[in-house]
Amino acid sequence: MTAVQMPTLKAQNRVASGKAEARRLRRTGFVPAVAYGKGLPATSISVTPKEVAIILKSERGQNTVVELELEDRKILAMIRDFVLHPVKRHLEHIDFIEVKLDKPVDVNVPLFTTGKAVGVTAGGVLRIVYRTVPVRCLPDRIPVKLEADVTHLELGMHVSTQELKLPEGVSVRLPPEQTLVAVVAPEKEEVVEVVPGAPGTAPVAGAAAAGAPGAAAAGGAAPAAEAAPAKEDKKKK
């Protein structure tokens, strides 16, 4: 990234603050923001939300270095944080952090996998432990993404931090042996054995509860039927 490639974002200084001022700004097509840094006291500004949204949706997203163009000066900065409306999802507030091209910054870079692991073909599951990787580098060396080739991974194998191919000047803020991606065995579904008559289980179909009103005991139907003719024989005698 060179100075020519850094997008320019026009900003206005603002003196007033508070909810009423924020609502007034939004009605006029702006959104309140603040810019700060080690050598920059917190400076209240306002920017156009549409331009900020374009930056956030760009290839580098929040890692984009922008040139804030104020009335009296220009500031190199990155979007440190932003707030969205909980329902309408439009920008409510933005925080900018000042950066220097000769001073490293800490950012999170998306991690993507390439290839299909042989362990997955054999029935394993690819588990991505880190979807973004914390790195440190100069602002103009922030990579768009990092890639991990998983083609060689068999079941039980993984890719660690030390195996990543990093651009020049970029370091990962994780231990060298930290697992980033792994191929693991699929989780087995828990089989619950149902014991007839156990608490919380339904009675077995066709079985009658012992002593239940109107219920016949197992094997009792036939003897009851045989008893009736015996009484009739008694009367005949």
PDB file of C-alpha atoms in Angstrom:
ATOM      1  CA  MET A   1       0.000   0.000   0.000  1.00  0.00           C
ATOM      2  CA  THR A   2       1.376   3.420  -0.929  1.00  0.00           C
ATOM      3  CA  ALA A   3       0.241   6.925  -0.006  1.00  0.00           C
ATOM      4  CA  VAL A   4      -1.528   7.156  -3.376  1.00  0.00           C
ATOM      5  CA  GLN A   5      -3.632   4.086  -2.550  1.00  0.00           C
ATOM      6  CA  MET A   6      -4.782   5.388   0.813  1.00  0.00           C
ATOM      7  CA  PRO A   7      -8.377   6.584   0.532  1.00  0.00           C
ATOM      8  CA  THR A   8      -9.127  10.118   1.641  1.00  0.00           C
ATOM      9  CA  LEU A   9     -11.965  10.691   4.060  1.00  0.00           C
ATOM     10  CA  LYS A  10     -13.178  14.240   4.557  1.00  0.00           C
ATOM     11  CA  ALA A  11     -13.925  15.134   8.164  1.00  0.00           C
ATOM     12  CA  GLN A  12     -15.150  18.184  10.017  1.00  0.00           C
ATOM     13  CA  ASN A  13     -14.140  19.403  13.446  1.00  0.00           C
ATOM     14  CA  ARG A  14     -16.988  19.618  15.931  1.00  0.00           C
ATOM     15  CA  VAL A  15     -17.198  21.477  19.218  1.00  0.00           C
ATOM     16  CA  ALA A  16     -20.614  20.527  20.534  1.00  0.00           C
ATOM     17  CA  SER A  17     -21.264  17.054  21.905  1.00  0.00           C
ATOM     18  CA  GLY A  18     -24.079  15.057  23.472  1.00  0.00           C
ATOM     19  CA  LYS A  19     -27.092  13.129  22.194  1.00  0.00           C
ATOM     20  CA  ALA A  20     -28.854  16.195  20.807  1.00  0.00           C
ATOM     21  CA  GLU A  21     -25.794  17.149  18.739  1.00  0.00           C
ATOM     22  CA  ALA A  22     -25.412  13.550  17.535  1.00  0.00           C
ATOM     23  CA  ARG A  23     -29.039  13.493  16.358  1.00  0.00           C
ATOM     24  CA  ARG A  24     -28.546  16.850  14.587  1.00  0.00           C
ATOM     25  CA  LEU A  25     -25.462  15.523  12.799  1.00  0.00           C
ATOM     26  CA  ARG A  26     -27.271  12.408  11.617  1.00  0.00           C
ATOM     27  CA  ARG A  27     -30.149  14.490  10.262  1.00  0.00           C
ATOM     28  CA  THR A  28     -27.651  16.464   8.165  1.00  0.00           C
ATOM     29  CA  GLY A  29     -26.018  13.328   6.729  1.00  0.00           C
ATOM     30  CA  PHE A  30     -23.049  13.023   9.086  1.00  0.00           C
ATOM     31  CA  VAL A  31     -22.130  10.794  12.013  1.00  0.00           C
ATOM     32  CA  PRO A  32     -20.124  11.731  15.126  1.00  0.00           C
ATOM     33  CA  ALA A  33     -16.596  10.350  15.411  1.00  0.00           C
ATOM     34  CA  VAL A  34     -13.416  10.794  17.402  1.00  0.00           C
ATOM     35  CA  ALA A  35      -9.756  10.562  16.380  1.00  0.00           C
ATOM     36  CA  TYR A  36      -6.961   9.935  18.891  1.00  0.00           C
ATOM     37  CA  GLY A  37      -3.473   8.501  19.229  1.00  0.00           C
ATOM     38  CA  LYS A  38      -0.260   8.601  21.269  1.00  0.00           C
ATOM     39  CA  GLY A  39       0.569  12.080  20.033  1.00  0.00           C
ATOM     40  CA  LEU A  40      -2.969  13.099  19.209  1.00  0.00           C
ATOM     41  CA  PRO A  41      -5.391  14.200  21.949  1.00  0.00           C
ATOM     42  CA  ALA A  42      -8.971  12.999  21.476  1.00  0.00           C
ATOM     43  CA  THR A  43     -10.370  15.113  18.664  1.00  0.00           C
ATOM     44  CA  SER A  44     -14.129  15.257  18.062  1.00  0.00           C
ATOM     45  CA  ILE A  45     -14.976  15.131  14.365  1.00  0.00           C
ATOM     46  CA  SER A  46     -17.852  14.193  12.058  1.00  0.00           C
ATOM     47  CA  VAL A  47     -17.694  12.131   8.870  1.00  0.00           C
ATOM     48  CA  THR A  48     -20.026  10.870   6.147  1.00  0.00           C
ATOM     49  CA  PRO A  49     -21.323   7.405   7.100  1.00  0.00           C
ATOM     50  CA  LYS A  50     -21.631   6.287   3.478  1.00  0.00           C
ATOM     51  CA  GLU A  51     -17.908   6.836   2.879  1.00  0.00           C
ATOM     52  CA  VAL A  52     -17.024   4.954   6.061  1.00  0.00           C
ATOM     53  CA  ALA A  53     -19.312   2.075   5.034  1.00  0.00           C
ATOM     54  CA  ILE A  54     -17.478   1.836   1.698  1.00  0.00           C
ATOM     55  CA  ILE A  55     -14.155   1.546   3.555  1.00  0.00           C
ATOM     56  CA  LEU A  56     -15.494  -1.146   5.903  1.00  0.00           C
ATOM     57  CA  LYS A  57     -16.787  -3.172   2.941  1.00  0.00           C
ATOM     58  CA  SER A  58     -13.527  -2.859   1.004  1.00  0.00           C
ATOM     59  CA  GLU A  59     -10.896  -5.578   0.621  1.00  0.00           C
ATOM     60  CA  ARG A  60      -8.962  -4.582   3.744  1.00  0.00           C
ATOM     61  CA  GLY A  61     -12.018  -3.478   5.691  1.00  0.00           C
ATOM     62  CA  GLN A  62     -11.189  -2.178   9.157  1.00  0.00           C
ATOM     63  CA  ASN A  63      -7.460  -2.588   8.435  1.00  0.00           C
ATOM     64  CA  THR A  64      -7.557   0.137   5.770  1.00  0.00           C
ATOM     65  CA  VAL A  65      -5.294   3.114   6.403  1.00  0.00           C
ATOM     66  CA  VAL A  66      -7.185   6.308   5.552  1.00  0.00           C
ATOM     67  CA  GLU A  67      -6.187   9.930   5.319  1.00  0.00           C
ATOM     68  CA  LEU A  68      -8.559  12.014   7.433  1.00  0.00           C
ATOM     69  CA  GLU A  69      -8.776  15.402   5.760  1.00  0.00           C
ATOM     70  CA  LEU A  70      -9.714  18.067   8.307  1.00  0.00           C
ATOM     71  CA  GLU A  71     -10.066  21.800   7.702  1.00  0.00           C
ATOM     72  CA  ASP A  72      -6.682  22.549   9.256  1.00  0.00           C
ATOM     73  CA  ARG A  73      -4.661  19.313   8.851  1.00  0.00           C
ATOM     74  CA  LYS A  74      -4.484  15.728   7.601  1.00  0.00           C
ATOM     75  CA  ILE A  75      -4.244  12.648   9.804  1.00  0.00           C
ATOM     76  CA  LEU A  76      -3.320   9.089   8.850  1.00  0.00           C
ATOM     77  CA  ALA A  77      -5.646   6.793  10.754  1.00  0.00           C
ATOM     78  CA  MET A  78      -7.426   3.446  10.907  1.00  0.00           C
ATOM     79  CA  ILE A  79     -10.904   2.591  12.114  1.00  0.00           C
ATOM     80  CA  ARG A  80     -10.394   1.243  15.629  1.00  0.00           C
ATOM     81  CA  ASP A  81     -14.064   0.697  16.472  1.00  0.00           C
ATOM     82  CA  PHE A  82     -17.576   1.566  15.323  1.00  0.00           C
ATOM     83  CA  VAL A  83     -21.116   1.368  16.674  1.00  0.00           C
ATOM     84  CA  LEU A  84     -24.181   0.299  14.674  1.00  0.00           C
ATOM     85  CA  HIS A  85     -27.825   1.068  15.437  1.00  0.00           C
ATOM     86  CA  PRO A  86     -29.261  -2.067  17.113  1.00  0.00           C
ATOM     87  CA  VAL A  87     -32.270  -2.215  14.762  1.00  0.00           C
ATOM     88  CA  LYS A  88     -31.570  -0.140  11.641  1.00  0.00           C
ATOM     89  CA  ARG A  89     -27.897  -1.244  11.543  1.00  0.00           C
ATOM     90  CA  HIS A  90     -26.603   2.099  10.308  1.00  0.00           C
ATOM     91  CA  LEU A  91     -23.428   3.702  11.680  1.00  0.00           C
ATOM     92  CA  GLU A  92     -23.890   5.575  14.939  1.00  0.00           C
ATOM     93  CA  HIS A  93     -20.307   6.403  15.936  1.00  0.00           C
ATOM     94  CA  ILE A  94     -16.743   5.751  14.731  1.00  0.00           C
ATOM     95  CA  ASP A  95     -13.395   5.723  16.547  1.00  0.00           C
ATOM     96  CA  PHE A  96     -10.248   6.465  14.521  1.00  0.00           C
ATOM     97  CA  ILE A  97      -6.742   5.687  15.803  1.00  0.00           C
ATOM     98  CA  GLU A  98      -3.839   7.721  14.415  1.00  0.00           C
ATOM     99  CA  VAL A  99      -1.033   5.689  12.810  1.00  0.00           C
ATOM    100  CA  LYS A 100       2.500   6.478  11.649  1.00  0.00           C
ATOM    101  CA  LEU A 101       3.989   4.769   8.599  1.00  0.00           C
ATOM    102  CA  ASP A 102       7.206   4.059  10.506  1.00  0.00           C
ATOM    103  CA  LYS A 103       5.473   2.643  13.613  1.00  0.00           C
ATOM    104  CA  PRO A 104       4.097  -0.945  13.704  1.00  0.00           C
ATOM    105  CA  VAL A 105       0.425  -1.566  14.465  1.00  0.00           C
ATOM    106  CA  ASP A 106      -1.428  -4.561  15.907  1.00  0.00           C
ATOM    107  CA  VAL A 107      -4.317  -5.806  13.780  1.00  0.00           C
ATOM    108  CA  ASN A 108      -6.312  -8.980  13.127  1.00  0.00           C
ATOM    109  CA  VAL A 109      -6.056 -10.484   9.648  1.00  0.00           C
ATOM    110  CA  PRO A 110      -8.521 -13.078   8.237  1.00  0.00           C
ATOM    111  CA  LEU A 111      -7.201 -16.638   7.909  1.00  0.00           C
ATOM    112  CA  PHE A 112      -8.300 -18.787   4.948  1.00  0.00           C
ATOM    113  CA  THR A 113      -7.531 -22.424   4.183  1.00  0.00           C
ATOM    114  CA  THR A 114      -6.558 -23.763   0.762  1.00  0.00           C
ATOM    115  CA  GLY A 115      -6.903 -27.306  -0.583  1.00  0.00           C
ATOM    116  CA  LYS A 116      -8.841 -30.258   0.812  1.00  0.00           C
ATOM    117  CA  ALA A 117      -7.273 -32.188   3.665  1.00  0.00           C
ATOM    118  CA  VAL A 118      -6.731 -35.898   3.077  1.00  0.00           C
ATOM    119  CA  GLY A 119      -7.992 -36.468   6.598  1.00  0.00           C
ATOM    120  CA  VAL A 120     -11.330 -34.912   5.670  1.00  0.00           C
ATOM    121  CA  THR A 121     -11.614 -37.250   2.687  1.00  0.00           C
ATOM    122  CA  ALA A 122     -11.049 -40.116   5.125  1.00  0.00           C
ATOM    123  CA  GLY A 123     -13.960 -38.981   7.283  1.00  0.00           C
ATOM    124  CA  GLY A 124     -12.366 -36.381   9.554  1.00  0.00           C
ATOM    125  CA  VAL A 125     -13.588 -32.856  10.228  1.00  0.00           C
ATOM    126  CA  LEU A 126     -11.614 -29.667   9.493  1.00  0.00           C
ATOM    127  CA  ARG A 127     -11.665 -27.506  12.620  1.00  0.00           C
ATOM    128  CA  ILE A 128     -10.628 -23.860  12.220  1.00  0.00           C
ATOM    129  CA  VAL A 129      -9.395 -22.653  15.597  1.00  0.00           C
ATOM    130  CA  TYR A 130      -8.521 -19.094  14.497  1.00  0.00           C
ATOM    131  CA  ARG A 131     -10.578 -17.368  11.816  1.00  0.00           C
ATOM    132  CA  THR A 132      -8.516 -14.202  12.270  1.00  0.00           C
ATOM    133  CA  VAL A 133      -4.859 -14.061  13.276  1.00  0.00           C
ATOM    134  CA  PRO A 134      -3.375 -11.235  15.385  1.00  0.00           C
ATOM    135  CA  VAL A 135      -0.335  -9.776  13.599  1.00  0.00           C
ATOM    136  CA  ARG A 136       2.084  -6.879  13.986  1.00  0.00           C
ATOM    137  CA  CYS A 137       3.527  -4.899  11.077  1.00  0.00           C
ATOM    138  CA  LEU A 138       3.874  -1.434   9.597  1.00  0.00           C
ATOM    139  CA  PRO A 139       0.579   0.133   8.453  1.00  0.00           C
ATOM    140  CA  ASP A 140       1.538  -0.087   4.770  1.00  0.00           C
ATOM    141  CA  ARG A 141       2.394  -3.810   5.072  1.00  0.00           C
ATOM    142  CA  ILE A 142      -0.878  -5.099   6.509  1.00  0.00           C
ATOM    143  CA  PRO A 143      -1.804  -8.205   4.459  1.00  0.00           C
ATOM    144  CA  VAL A 144      -5.313  -8.559   3.082  1.00  0.00           C
ATOM    145  CA  LYS A 145      -5.426 -12.156   4.316  1.00  0.00           C
ATOM    146  CA  LEU A 146      -3.301 -15.104   5.428  1.00  0.00           C
ATOM    147  CA  GLU A 147      -3.572 -18.595   3.938  1.00  0.00           C
ATOM    148  CA  ALA A 148      -2.905 -22.039   5.365  1.00  0.00           C
ATOM    149  CA  ASP A 149      -2.545 -25.022   3.017  1.00  0.00           C
ATOM    150  CA  VAL A 150      -4.344 -27.984   4.611  1.00  0.00           C
ATOM    151  CA  THR A 151      -4.003 -30.491   1.746  1.00  0.00           C
ATOM    152  CA  HIS A 152      -1.417 -32.617   3.588  1.00  0.00           C
ATOM    153  CA  LEU A 153      -3.319 -32.831   6.868  1.00  0.00           C
ATOM    154  CA  GLU A 154      -4.260 -36.344   7.920  1.00  0.00           C
ATOM    155  CA  LEU A 155      -6.529 -37.200  10.839  1.00  0.00           C
ATOM    156  CA  GLY A 156      -4.999 -35.803  14.028  1.00  0.00           C
ATOM    157  CA  MET A 157      -2.655 -33.384  12.236  1.00  0.00           C
ATOM    158  CA  HIS A 158      -2.723 -29.579  12.424  1.00  0.00           C
ATOM    159  CA  VAL A 159      -1.230 -26.338  11.112  1.00  0.00           C
ATOM    160  CA  SER A 160       0.541 -24.197  13.721  1.00  0.00           C
ATOM    161  CA  THR A 161       1.619 -20.562  13.711  1.00  0.00           C
ATOM    162  CA  GLN A 162       5.219 -21.375  12.753  1.00  0.00           C
ATOM    163  CA  GLU A 163       4.041 -23.059   9.534  1.00  0.00           C
ATOM    164  CA  LEU A 164       2.353 -19.939   8.151  1.00  0.00           C
ATOM    165  CA  LYS A 165       3.990 -18.255   5.177  1.00  0.00           C
ATOM    166  CA  LEU A 166       4.077 -14.595   6.204  1.00  0.00           C
ATOM    167  CA  PRO A 167       4.789 -11.543   4.033  1.00  0.00           C
ATOM    168  CA  GLU A 168       8.012  -9.686   4.753  1.00  0.00           C
ATOM    169  CA  GLY A 169       7.812  -7.544   7.865  1.00  0.00           C
ATOM    170  CA  VAL A 170       4.756  -9.325   9.298  1.00  0.00           C
ATOM    171  CA  SER A 171       4.869 -11.276  12.571  1.00  0.00           C
ATOM    172  CA  VAL A 172       2.132 -13.237  14.331  1.00  0.00           C
ATOM    173  CA  ARG A 173       1.348 -12.393  17.956  1.00  0.00           C
ATOM    174  CA  LEU A 174       0.804 -16.029  18.950  1.00  0.00           C
ATOM    175  CA  PRO A 175       3.122 -18.785  20.236  1.00  0.00           C
ATOM    176  CA  PRO A 176       4.937 -20.667  17.407  1.00  0.00           C
ATOM    177  CA  GLU A 177       3.268 -23.959  18.372  1.00  0.00           C
ATOM    178  CA  GLN A 178      -0.252 -22.521  18.550  1.00  0.00           C
ATOM    179  CA  THR A 179      -2.743 -24.636  16.559  1.00  0.00           C
ATOM    180  CA  LEU A 180      -4.602 -22.640  13.916  1.00  0.00           C
ATOM    181  CA  VAL A 181      -6.331 -25.395  11.923  1.00  0.00           C
ATOM    182  CA  ALA A 182      -6.690 -29.109  12.677  1.00  0.00           C
ATOM    183  CA  VAL A 183      -8.305 -32.264  11.295  1.00  0.00           C
ATOM    184  CA  VAL A 184     -10.168 -34.070  14.062  1.00  0.00           C
ATOM    185  CA  ALA A 185     -12.361 -37.136  14.350  1.00  0.00           C
ATOM    186  CA  PRO A 186     -16.098 -36.445  14.025  1.00  0.00           C
ATOM    187  CA  GLU A 187     -17.956 -36.253  17.291  1.00  0.00           C
ATOM    188  CA  LYS A 188     -19.971 -39.396  18.011  1.00  0.00           C
ATOM    189  CA  GLU A 189     -23.637 -38.962  18.784  1.00  0.00           C
ATOM    190  CA  GLU A 190     -24.510 -39.953  22.329  1.00  0.00           C
ATOM    191  CA  VAL A 191     -26.663 -43.078  22.416  1.00  0.00           C
ATOM    192  CA  VAL A 192     -29.152 -43.109  25.285  1.00  0.00           C
ATOM    193  CA  GLU A 193     -30.389 -46.559  26.307  1.00  0.00           C
ATOM    194  CA  VAL A 194     -34.041 -46.521  27.306  1.00  0.00           C
ATOM    195  CA  VAL A 195     -34.801 -48.854  30.231  1.00  0.00           C
ATOM    196  CA  PRO A 196     -38.500 -49.864  30.437  1.00  0.00           C
ATOM    197  CA  GLY A 197     -40.079 -48.624  33.623  1.00  0.00           C
ATOM    198  CA  ALA A 198     -37.282 -46.169  34.347  1.00  0.00           C
ATOM    199  CA  PRO A 199     -38.331 -42.680  35.549  1.00  0.00           C
ATOM    200  CA  GLY A 200     -39.140 -40.388  32.648  1.00  0.00           C
ATOM    201  CA  THR A 201     -39.651 -43.199  30.119  1.00  0.00           C
ATOM    202  CA  ALA A 202     -42.921 -44.153  28.466  1.00  0.00           C
ATOM    203  CA  PRO A 203     -44.470 -47.546  29.319  1.00  0.00           C
ATOM    204  CA  VAL A 204     -43.786 -50.342  26.876  1.00  0.00           C
ATOM    205  CA  ALA A 205     -46.631 -50.763  24.391  1.00  0.00           C
ATOM    206  CA  GLY A 206     -48.981 -53.659  25.258  1.00  0.00           C
ATOM    207  CA  ALA A 207     -47.819 -53.940  28.870  1.00  0.00           C
ATOM    208  CA  ALA A 208     -50.268 -53.243  31.692  1.00  0.00           C
ATOM    209  CA  ALA A 209     -49.325 -51.688  34.985  1.00  0.00           C
ATOM    210  CA  ALA A 210     -49.602 -54.093  37.867  1.00  0.00           C
ATOM    211  CA  GLY A 211     -52.593 -53.296  40.038  1.00  0.00           C
ATOM    212  CA  ALA A 212     -53.948 -50.628  37.664  1.00  0.00           C
ATOM    213  CA  PRO A 213     -57.735 -50.323  37.678  1.00  0.00           C
ATOM    214  CA  GLY A 214     -59.334 -52.219  34.787  1.00  0.00           C
ATOM    215  CA  ALA A 215     -56.033 -53.738  33.746  1.00  0.00           C
ATOM    216  CA  ALA A 216     -55.708 -57.488  33.278  1.00  0.00           C
ATOM    217  CA  ALA A 217     -52.717 -59.328  34.632  1.00  0.00           C
ATOM    218  CA  ALA A 218     -50.513 -61.079  32.124  1.00  0.00           C
ATOM    219  CA  GLY A 219     -51.979 -64.503  31.388  1.00  0.00           C
ATOM    220  CA  GLY A 220     -55.198 -63.765  33.423  1.00  0.00           C
ATOM    221  CA  ALA A 221     -57.612 -63.454  30.499  1.00  0.00           C
ATOM    222  CA  ALA A 222     -57.702 -67.177  29.668  1.00  0.00           C
ATOM    223  CA  PRO A 223     -58.334 -68.464  33.256  1.00  0.00           C
ATOM    224  CA  ALA A 224     -61.219 -65.956  33.658  1.00  0.00           C
ATOM    225  CA  ALA A 225     -62.836 -67.303  30.524  1.00  0.00           C
ATOM    226  CA  GLU A 226     -62.475 -70.894  31.756  1.00  0.00           C
ATOM    227  CA  ALA A 227     -64.083 -70.128  35.156  1.00  0.00           C
ATOM    228  CA  ALA A 228     -67.482 -69.281  33.703  1.00  0.00           C
ATOM    229  CA  PRO A 229     -68.296 -72.778  32.392  1.00  0.00           C
ATOM    230  CA  ALA A 230     -67.230 -74.254  35.740  1.00  0.00           C
ATOM    231  CA  LYS A 231     -69.979 -72.292  37.548  1.00  0.00           C
ATOM    232  CA  GLU A 232     -72.594 -73.439  35.033  1.00  0.00           C
ATOM    233  CA  ASP A 233     -71.621 -77.110  35.659  1.00  0.00           C
ATOM    234  CA  LYS A 234     -72.155 -76.570  39.370  1.00  0.00           C
ATOM    235  CA  LYS A 235     -75.761 -75.387  38.797  1.00  0.00           C
ATOM    236  CA  LYS A 236     -76.538 -78.410  36.611  1.00  0.00           C
ATOM    237  CA  LYS A 237     -75.499 -80.696  39.404  1.00  0.00           C
TER     238      LYS A 237
END
